[in-house]
Tab-separated table of C-alpha atoms in Angstrom:
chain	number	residue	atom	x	y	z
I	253	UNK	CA	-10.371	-13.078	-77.890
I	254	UNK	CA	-8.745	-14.537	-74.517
I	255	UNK	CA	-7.020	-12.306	-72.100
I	256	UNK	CA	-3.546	-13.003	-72.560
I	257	UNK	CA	-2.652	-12.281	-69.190
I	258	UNK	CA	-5.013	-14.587	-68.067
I	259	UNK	CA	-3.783	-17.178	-71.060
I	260	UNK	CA	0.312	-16.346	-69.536
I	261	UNK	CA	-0.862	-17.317	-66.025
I	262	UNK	CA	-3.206	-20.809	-66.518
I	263	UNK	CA	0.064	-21.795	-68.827
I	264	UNK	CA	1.740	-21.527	-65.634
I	265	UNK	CA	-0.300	-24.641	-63.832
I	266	UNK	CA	-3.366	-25.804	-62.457
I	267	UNK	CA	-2.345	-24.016	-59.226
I	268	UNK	CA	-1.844	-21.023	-59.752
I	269	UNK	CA	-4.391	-20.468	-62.036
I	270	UNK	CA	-6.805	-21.756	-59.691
I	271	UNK	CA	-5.648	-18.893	-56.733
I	272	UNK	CA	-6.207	-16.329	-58.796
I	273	UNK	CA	-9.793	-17.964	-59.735
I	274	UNK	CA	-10.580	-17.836	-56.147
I	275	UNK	CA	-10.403	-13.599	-55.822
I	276	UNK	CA	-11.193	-13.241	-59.886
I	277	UNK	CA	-14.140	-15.959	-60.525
I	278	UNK	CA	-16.207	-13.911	-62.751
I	279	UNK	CA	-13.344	-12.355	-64.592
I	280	UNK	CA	-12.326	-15.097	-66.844
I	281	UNK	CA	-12.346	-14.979	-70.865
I	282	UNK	CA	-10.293	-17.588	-72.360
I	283	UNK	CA	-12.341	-17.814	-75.597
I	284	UNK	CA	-10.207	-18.827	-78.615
I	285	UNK	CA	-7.493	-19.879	-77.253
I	286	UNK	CA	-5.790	-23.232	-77.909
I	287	UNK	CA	-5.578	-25.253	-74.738
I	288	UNK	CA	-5.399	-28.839	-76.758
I	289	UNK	CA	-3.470	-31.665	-75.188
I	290	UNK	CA	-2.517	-29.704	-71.697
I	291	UNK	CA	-3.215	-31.303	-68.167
I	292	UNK	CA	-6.199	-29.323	-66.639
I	293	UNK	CA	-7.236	-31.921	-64.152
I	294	UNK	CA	-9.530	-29.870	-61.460
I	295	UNK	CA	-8.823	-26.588	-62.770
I	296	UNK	CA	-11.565	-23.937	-61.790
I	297	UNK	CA	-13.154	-22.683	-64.725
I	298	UNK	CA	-16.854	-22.110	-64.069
I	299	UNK	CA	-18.151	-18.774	-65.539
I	300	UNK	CA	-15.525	-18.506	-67.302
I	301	UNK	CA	-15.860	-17.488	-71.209
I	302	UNK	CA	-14.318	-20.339	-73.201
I	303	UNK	CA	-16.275	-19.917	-76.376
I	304	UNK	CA	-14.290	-21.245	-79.771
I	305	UNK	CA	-11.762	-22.541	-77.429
I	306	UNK	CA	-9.630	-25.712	-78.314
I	307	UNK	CA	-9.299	-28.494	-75.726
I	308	UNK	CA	-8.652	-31.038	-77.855
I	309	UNK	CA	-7.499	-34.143	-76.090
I	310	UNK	CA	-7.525	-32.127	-73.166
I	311	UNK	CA	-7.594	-34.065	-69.418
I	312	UNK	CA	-10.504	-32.158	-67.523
I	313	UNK	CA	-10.970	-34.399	-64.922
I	314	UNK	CA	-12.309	-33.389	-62.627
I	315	UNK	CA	-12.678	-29.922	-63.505
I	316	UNK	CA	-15.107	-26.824	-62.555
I	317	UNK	CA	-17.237	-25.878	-65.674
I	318	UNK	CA	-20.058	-24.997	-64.168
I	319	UNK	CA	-22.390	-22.198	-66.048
I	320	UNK	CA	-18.960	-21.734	-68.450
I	321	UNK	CA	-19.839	-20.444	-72.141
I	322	UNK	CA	-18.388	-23.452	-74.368
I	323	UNK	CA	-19.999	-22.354	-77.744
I	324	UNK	CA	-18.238	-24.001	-80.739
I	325	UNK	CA	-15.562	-25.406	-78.617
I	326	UNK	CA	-13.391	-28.188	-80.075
I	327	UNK	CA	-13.877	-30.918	-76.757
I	328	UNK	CA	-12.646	-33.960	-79.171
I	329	UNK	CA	-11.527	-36.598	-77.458
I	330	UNK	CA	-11.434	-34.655	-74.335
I	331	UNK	CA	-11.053	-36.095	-70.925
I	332	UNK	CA	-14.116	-34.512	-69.212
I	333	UNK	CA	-14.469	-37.446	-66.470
I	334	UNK	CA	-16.136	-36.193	-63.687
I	335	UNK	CA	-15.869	-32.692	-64.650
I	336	UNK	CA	-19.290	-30.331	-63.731
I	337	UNK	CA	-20.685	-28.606	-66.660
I	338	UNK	CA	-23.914	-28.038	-64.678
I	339	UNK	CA	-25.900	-25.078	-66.678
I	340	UNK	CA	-23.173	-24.310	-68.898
I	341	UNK	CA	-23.645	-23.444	-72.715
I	342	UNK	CA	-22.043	-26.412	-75.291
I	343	UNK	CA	-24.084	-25.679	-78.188
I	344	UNK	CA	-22.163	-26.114	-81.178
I	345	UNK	CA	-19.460	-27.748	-79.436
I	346	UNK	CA	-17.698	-30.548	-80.625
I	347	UNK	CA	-17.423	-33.269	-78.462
I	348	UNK	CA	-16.976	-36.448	-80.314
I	349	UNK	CA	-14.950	-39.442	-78.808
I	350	UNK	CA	-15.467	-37.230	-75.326
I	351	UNK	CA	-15.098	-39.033	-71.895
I	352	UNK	CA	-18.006	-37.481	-70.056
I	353	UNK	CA	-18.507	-40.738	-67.624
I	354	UNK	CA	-20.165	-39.810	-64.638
I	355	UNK	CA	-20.171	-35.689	-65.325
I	356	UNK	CA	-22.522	-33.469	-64.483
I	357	UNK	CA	-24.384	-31.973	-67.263
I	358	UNK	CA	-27.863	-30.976	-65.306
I	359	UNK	CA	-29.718	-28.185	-66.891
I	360	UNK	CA	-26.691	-27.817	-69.397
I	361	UNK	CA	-27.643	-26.523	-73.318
I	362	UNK	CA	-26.006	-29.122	-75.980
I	363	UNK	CA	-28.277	-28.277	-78.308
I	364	UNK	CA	-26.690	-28.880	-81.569
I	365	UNK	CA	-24.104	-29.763	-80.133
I	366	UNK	CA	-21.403	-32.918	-81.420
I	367	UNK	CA	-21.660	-35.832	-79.145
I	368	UNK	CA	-20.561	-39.112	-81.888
I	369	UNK	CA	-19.060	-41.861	-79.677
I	370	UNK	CA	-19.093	-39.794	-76.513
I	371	UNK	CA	-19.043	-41.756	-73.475
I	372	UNK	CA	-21.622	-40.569	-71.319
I	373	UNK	CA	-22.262	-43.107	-69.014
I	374	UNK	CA	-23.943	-42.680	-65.319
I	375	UNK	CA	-23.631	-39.071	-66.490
I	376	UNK	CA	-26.099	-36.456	-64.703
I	377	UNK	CA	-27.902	-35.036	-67.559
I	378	UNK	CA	-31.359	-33.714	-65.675
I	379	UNK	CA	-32.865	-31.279	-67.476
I	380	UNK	CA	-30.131	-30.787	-70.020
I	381	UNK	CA	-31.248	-29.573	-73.684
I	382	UNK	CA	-29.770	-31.837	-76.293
I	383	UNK	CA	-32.439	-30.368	-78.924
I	384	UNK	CA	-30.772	-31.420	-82.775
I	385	UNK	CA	-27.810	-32.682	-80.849
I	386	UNK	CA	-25.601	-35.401	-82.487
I	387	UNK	CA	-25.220	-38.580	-80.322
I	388	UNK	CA	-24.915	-41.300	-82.998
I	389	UNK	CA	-23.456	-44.603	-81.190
I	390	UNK	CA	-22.582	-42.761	-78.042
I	391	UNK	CA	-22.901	-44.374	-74.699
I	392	UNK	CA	-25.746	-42.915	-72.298
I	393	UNK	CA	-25.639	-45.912	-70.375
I	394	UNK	CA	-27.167	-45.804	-66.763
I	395	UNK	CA	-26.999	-41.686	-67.704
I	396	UNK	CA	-29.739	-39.887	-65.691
I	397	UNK	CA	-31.636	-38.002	-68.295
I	398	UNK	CA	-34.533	-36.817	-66.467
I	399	UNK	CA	-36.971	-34.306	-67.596
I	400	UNK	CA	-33.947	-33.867	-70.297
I	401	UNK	CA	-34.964	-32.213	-73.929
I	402	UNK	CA	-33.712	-34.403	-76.842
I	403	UNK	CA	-36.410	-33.528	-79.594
I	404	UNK	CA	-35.248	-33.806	-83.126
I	405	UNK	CA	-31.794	-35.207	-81.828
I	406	UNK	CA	-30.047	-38.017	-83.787
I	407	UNK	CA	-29.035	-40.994	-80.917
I	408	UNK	CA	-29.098	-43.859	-83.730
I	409	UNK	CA	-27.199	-46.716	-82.377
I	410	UNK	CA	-26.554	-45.323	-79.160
I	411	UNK	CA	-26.422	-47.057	-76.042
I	412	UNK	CA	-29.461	-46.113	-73.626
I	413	UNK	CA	-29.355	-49.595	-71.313
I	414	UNK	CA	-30.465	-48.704	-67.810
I	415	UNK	CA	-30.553	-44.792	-68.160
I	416	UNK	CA	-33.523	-42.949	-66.923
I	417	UNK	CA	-35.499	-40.619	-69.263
I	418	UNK	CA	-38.537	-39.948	-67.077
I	419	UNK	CA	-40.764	-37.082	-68.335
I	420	UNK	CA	-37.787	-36.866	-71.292
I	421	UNK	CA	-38.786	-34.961	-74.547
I	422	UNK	CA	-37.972	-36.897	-77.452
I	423	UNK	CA	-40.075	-35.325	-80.289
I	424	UNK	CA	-38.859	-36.554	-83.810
I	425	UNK	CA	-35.855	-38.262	-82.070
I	426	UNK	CA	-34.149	-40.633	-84.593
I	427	UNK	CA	-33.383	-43.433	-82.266
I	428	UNK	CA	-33.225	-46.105	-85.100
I	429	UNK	CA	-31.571	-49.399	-83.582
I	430	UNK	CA	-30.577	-48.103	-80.237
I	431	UNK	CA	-30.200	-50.109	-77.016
I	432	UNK	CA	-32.370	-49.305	-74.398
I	433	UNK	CA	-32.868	-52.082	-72.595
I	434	UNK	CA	-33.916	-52.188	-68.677
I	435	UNK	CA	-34.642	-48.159	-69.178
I	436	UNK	CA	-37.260	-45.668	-67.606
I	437	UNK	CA	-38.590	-44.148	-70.108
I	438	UNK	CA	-42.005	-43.298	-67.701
I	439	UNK	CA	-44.036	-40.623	-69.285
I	440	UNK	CA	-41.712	-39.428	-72.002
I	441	UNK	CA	-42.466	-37.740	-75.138
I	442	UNK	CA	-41.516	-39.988	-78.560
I	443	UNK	CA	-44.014	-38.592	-80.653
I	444	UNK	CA	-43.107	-39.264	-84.128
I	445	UNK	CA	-39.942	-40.402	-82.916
I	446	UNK	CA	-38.058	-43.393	-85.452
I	447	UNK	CA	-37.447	-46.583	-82.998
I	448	UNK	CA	-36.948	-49.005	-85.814
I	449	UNK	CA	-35.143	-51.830	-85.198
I	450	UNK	CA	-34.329	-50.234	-81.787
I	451	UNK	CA	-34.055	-52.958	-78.709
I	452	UNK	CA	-36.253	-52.049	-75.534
I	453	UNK	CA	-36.295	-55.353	-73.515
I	454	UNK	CA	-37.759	-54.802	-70.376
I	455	UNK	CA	-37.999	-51.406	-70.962
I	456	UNK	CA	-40.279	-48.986	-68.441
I	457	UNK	CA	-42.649	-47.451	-70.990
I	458	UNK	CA	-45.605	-47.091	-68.530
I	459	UNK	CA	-47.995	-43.968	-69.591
I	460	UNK	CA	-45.538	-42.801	-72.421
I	461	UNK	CA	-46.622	-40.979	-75.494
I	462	UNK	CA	-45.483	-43.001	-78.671
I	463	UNK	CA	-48.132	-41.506	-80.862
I	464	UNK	CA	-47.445	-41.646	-84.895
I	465	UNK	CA	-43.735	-43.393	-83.455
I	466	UNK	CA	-42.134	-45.552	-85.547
I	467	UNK	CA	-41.495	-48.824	-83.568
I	468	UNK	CA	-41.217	-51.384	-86.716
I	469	UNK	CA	-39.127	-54.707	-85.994
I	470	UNK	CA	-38.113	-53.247	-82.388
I	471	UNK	CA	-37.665	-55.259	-80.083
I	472	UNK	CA	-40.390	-54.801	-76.608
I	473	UNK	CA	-40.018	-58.314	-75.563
I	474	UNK	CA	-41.079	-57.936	-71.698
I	475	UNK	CA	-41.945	-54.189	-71.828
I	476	UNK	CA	-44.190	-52.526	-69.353
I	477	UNK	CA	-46.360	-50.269	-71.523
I	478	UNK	CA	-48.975	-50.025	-69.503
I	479	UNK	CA	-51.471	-46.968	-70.013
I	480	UNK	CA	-48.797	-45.838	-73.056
I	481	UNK	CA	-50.358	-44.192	-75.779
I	482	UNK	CA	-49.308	-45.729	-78.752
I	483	UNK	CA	-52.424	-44.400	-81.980
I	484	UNK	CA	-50.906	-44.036	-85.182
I	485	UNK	CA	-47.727	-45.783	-84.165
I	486	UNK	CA	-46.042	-48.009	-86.543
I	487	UNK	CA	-45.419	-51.728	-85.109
I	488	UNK	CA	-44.743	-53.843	-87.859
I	489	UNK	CA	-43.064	-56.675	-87.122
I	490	UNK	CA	-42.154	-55.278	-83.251
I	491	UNK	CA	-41.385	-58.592	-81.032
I	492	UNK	CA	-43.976	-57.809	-78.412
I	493	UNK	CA	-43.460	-61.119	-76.592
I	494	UNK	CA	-45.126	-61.139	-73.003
I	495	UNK	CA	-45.008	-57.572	-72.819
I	496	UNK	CA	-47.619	-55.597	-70.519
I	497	UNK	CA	-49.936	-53.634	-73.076
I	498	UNK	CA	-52.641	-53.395	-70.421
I	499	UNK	CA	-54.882	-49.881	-70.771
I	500	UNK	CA	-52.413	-48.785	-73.726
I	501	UNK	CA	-54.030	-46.667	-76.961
I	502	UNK	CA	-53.550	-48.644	-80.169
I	503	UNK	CA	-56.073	-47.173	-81.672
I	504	UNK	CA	-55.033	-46.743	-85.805
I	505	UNK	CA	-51.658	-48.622	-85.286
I	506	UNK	CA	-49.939	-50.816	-87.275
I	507	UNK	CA	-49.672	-53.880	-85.962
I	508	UNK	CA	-49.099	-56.233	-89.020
I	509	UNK	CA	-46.646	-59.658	-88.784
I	510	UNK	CA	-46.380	-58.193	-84.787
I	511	UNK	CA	-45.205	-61.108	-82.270
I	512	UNK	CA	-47.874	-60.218	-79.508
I	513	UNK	CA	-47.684	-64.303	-77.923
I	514	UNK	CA	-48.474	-63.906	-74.833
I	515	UNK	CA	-48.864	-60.555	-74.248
I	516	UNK	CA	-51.203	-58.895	-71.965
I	517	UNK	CA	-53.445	-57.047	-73.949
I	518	UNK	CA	-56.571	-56.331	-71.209
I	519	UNK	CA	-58.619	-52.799	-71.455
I	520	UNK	CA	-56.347	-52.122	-74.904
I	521	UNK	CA	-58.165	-49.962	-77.344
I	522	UNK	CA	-57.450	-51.622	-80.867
I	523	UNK	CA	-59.728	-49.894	-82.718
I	524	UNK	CA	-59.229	-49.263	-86.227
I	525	UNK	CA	-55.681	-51.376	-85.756
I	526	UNK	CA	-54.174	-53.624	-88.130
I	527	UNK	CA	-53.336	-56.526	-86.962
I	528	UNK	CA	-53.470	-58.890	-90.534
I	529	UNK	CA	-50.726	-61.650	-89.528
I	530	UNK	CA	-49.874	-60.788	-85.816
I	531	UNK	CA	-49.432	-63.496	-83.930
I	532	UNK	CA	-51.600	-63.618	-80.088
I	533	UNK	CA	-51.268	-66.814	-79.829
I	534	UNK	CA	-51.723	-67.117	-75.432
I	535	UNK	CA	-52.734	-63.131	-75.180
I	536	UNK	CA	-54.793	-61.350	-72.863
I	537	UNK	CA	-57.408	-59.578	-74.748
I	538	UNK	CA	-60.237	-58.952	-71.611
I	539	UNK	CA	-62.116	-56.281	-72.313
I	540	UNK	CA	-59.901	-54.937	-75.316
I	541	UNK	CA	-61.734	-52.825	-78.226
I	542	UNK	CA	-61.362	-54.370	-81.518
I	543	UNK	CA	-64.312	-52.269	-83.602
I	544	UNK	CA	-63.097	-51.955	-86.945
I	545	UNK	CA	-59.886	-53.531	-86.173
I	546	UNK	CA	-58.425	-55.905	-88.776
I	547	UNK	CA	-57.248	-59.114	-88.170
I	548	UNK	CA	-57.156	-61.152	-91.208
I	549	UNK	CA	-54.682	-64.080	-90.828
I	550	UNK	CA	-54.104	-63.331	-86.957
I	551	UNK	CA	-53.174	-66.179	-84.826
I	552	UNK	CA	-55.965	-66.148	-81.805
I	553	UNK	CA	-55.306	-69.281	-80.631
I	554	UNK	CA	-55.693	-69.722	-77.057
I	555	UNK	CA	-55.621	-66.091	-76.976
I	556	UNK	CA	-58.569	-64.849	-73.837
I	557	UNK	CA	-60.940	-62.425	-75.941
I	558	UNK	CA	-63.792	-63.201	-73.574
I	559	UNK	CA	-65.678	-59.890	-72.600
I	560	UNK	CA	-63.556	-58.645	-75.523
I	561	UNK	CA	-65.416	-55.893	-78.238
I	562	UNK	CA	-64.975	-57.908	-81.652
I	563	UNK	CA	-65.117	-56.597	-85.412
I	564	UNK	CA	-68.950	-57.256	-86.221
I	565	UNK	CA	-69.642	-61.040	-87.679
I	566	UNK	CA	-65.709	-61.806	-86.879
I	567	UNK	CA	-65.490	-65.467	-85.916
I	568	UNK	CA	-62.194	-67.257	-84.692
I	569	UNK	CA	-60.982	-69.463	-87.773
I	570	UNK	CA	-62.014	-72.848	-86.709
């Protein structure tokens, strides 16, 4: 329940409310009260309790969040540009349609938290938890998501282009035909994640786990996967065009009707893969392992498979 003295004096303006902050900063409980549609722009808030509160179309800009409790808060549509939320607690909030371009969300919790058409572009997002969080066709464009925990959350048909997800944990992530082209996603964690139909042109995936990941008919044209681990993965029908495969796991994947032309496939380990109608027509396949691997109806030609390991009595269709 919010202080109503505290509630009297912020409805006064921005500045007042932000002298008394200065001599009461840990004082402040706010929580349930409707603040929807007022002008908060750089208001002083951080620590401050604002759990179940309603700032509803809101303008935050700007704004002092930092370590505030925002659990189940109604943020829709709320102008949060700018605004530092560093370490504070939005799980359960609702933040749909939210303006969070260029905020600073390090090391907040969003777990479960509402995030449907947010705008969270160039937003600083290290180390924030966005476990089960729901980001469906939001826009984490050029966001730095660093080291950032986004297992089991649903980002289908969000916008990823250019963001950085280094060391990222994205367990079980549904991330079915998002964009994330030109991003870093060096050394993070999509285990079992769903990439279907996703778009990762150019994409950094260098020493990534994508075990058991489901990458059918995404796009990797140009992708640097070098030394990712990729067994068990599902890549049927992923555009692979001239991407760099080089020292990657494939071992048990699914490679069928794969577009693999040109691709550099050099100390790859293929084995047990199925690659029945992938097309390496121009690949690098130096030293790759292909025991037990099946390519039936596979387009080798002028594919390099010298000093390659081939299935026993395989010979190239003539």
């Amino acid at each position: 329940m919010a202080n109503q003295e505290q509630l009297a004096l912020l409805q006064q303006g921005v500045n007042l409310w932000n002298e008394w902050h200065r001599t009461h900063p840990m004082q402040n409980d706010l929580s349930g009260a409707d603040l929807s549609a007022l002008d908060l722009r750089r208001i002083y808030l951080n620590d401050a309790d604002l759990s179940g509160v309603n700032l509803n179309k809101t303008d935050l800009k700007d704004a002092d969040l930092r370590k505030a409790i925002l659990f189940e808060a109604n943020l829709i549509a709320t102008n949060l540009y700018k605004a530092n939320l560093s370490e504070a607690y939005l799980s359960e909030a609702d933040l749909s349609e939210a303006n969070l371009c260029e905020a600073f969300l390090s090391e907040a919790i969003l777990s479960e938290a509402i995030l449907v058409e947010a705008d969270l572009s160039r937003a600083n997002l290290r180390k924030a938890v966005l476990w089960l969080a729901h980001l469906r066709e939001a826009n984490l464009s050029e966001a730095d998501l660093t080291g950032a925990d986004l297992s089991e959350a649903n980002l289908r048909d969000a916008l990823l282009n250019l963001a950085n997800l280094t060391g990222a944990n994205l367990h079980q992530t549904d991330l079915t035909g998002a964009s994330l082209r030109w991003t870093n996603l060096t050394r993070a964690n999509f285990s079992q994640a769903n990439l279907s139909e996703a778009n990762l042109n150019l994409a950094n995936l260098k020493d990534t786990n994508l075990t058991q990941a489901n990458l059918s008919k995404a796009i990797l044209s140009l992708a640097e996967l070098c030394g990712a681990d990729l067994s068990g993965a599902n890549l049927a029908g992923v555009n692979l065009i001239g991407a760099d495969l080089s020292g990657a796991n494939l071992k048990g994947a699914n490679l069928t009707e794969a577009d693999l032309i040109g691709a550099n496939l050099a100390d790859v380990n293929l084995d047990g893969a199925d690659l029945t109608g992938a097309n390496l027509n121009g690949a690098n396949l130096q030293r790759a392992d292909l025991t037990h691997t099946v390519i039936e109806r596979a387009d080798l030609r002028e594919a390099d498979i010298t000093t390659a390991t081939l299935p026993f009595g395989w010979q190239p269709a003539r």
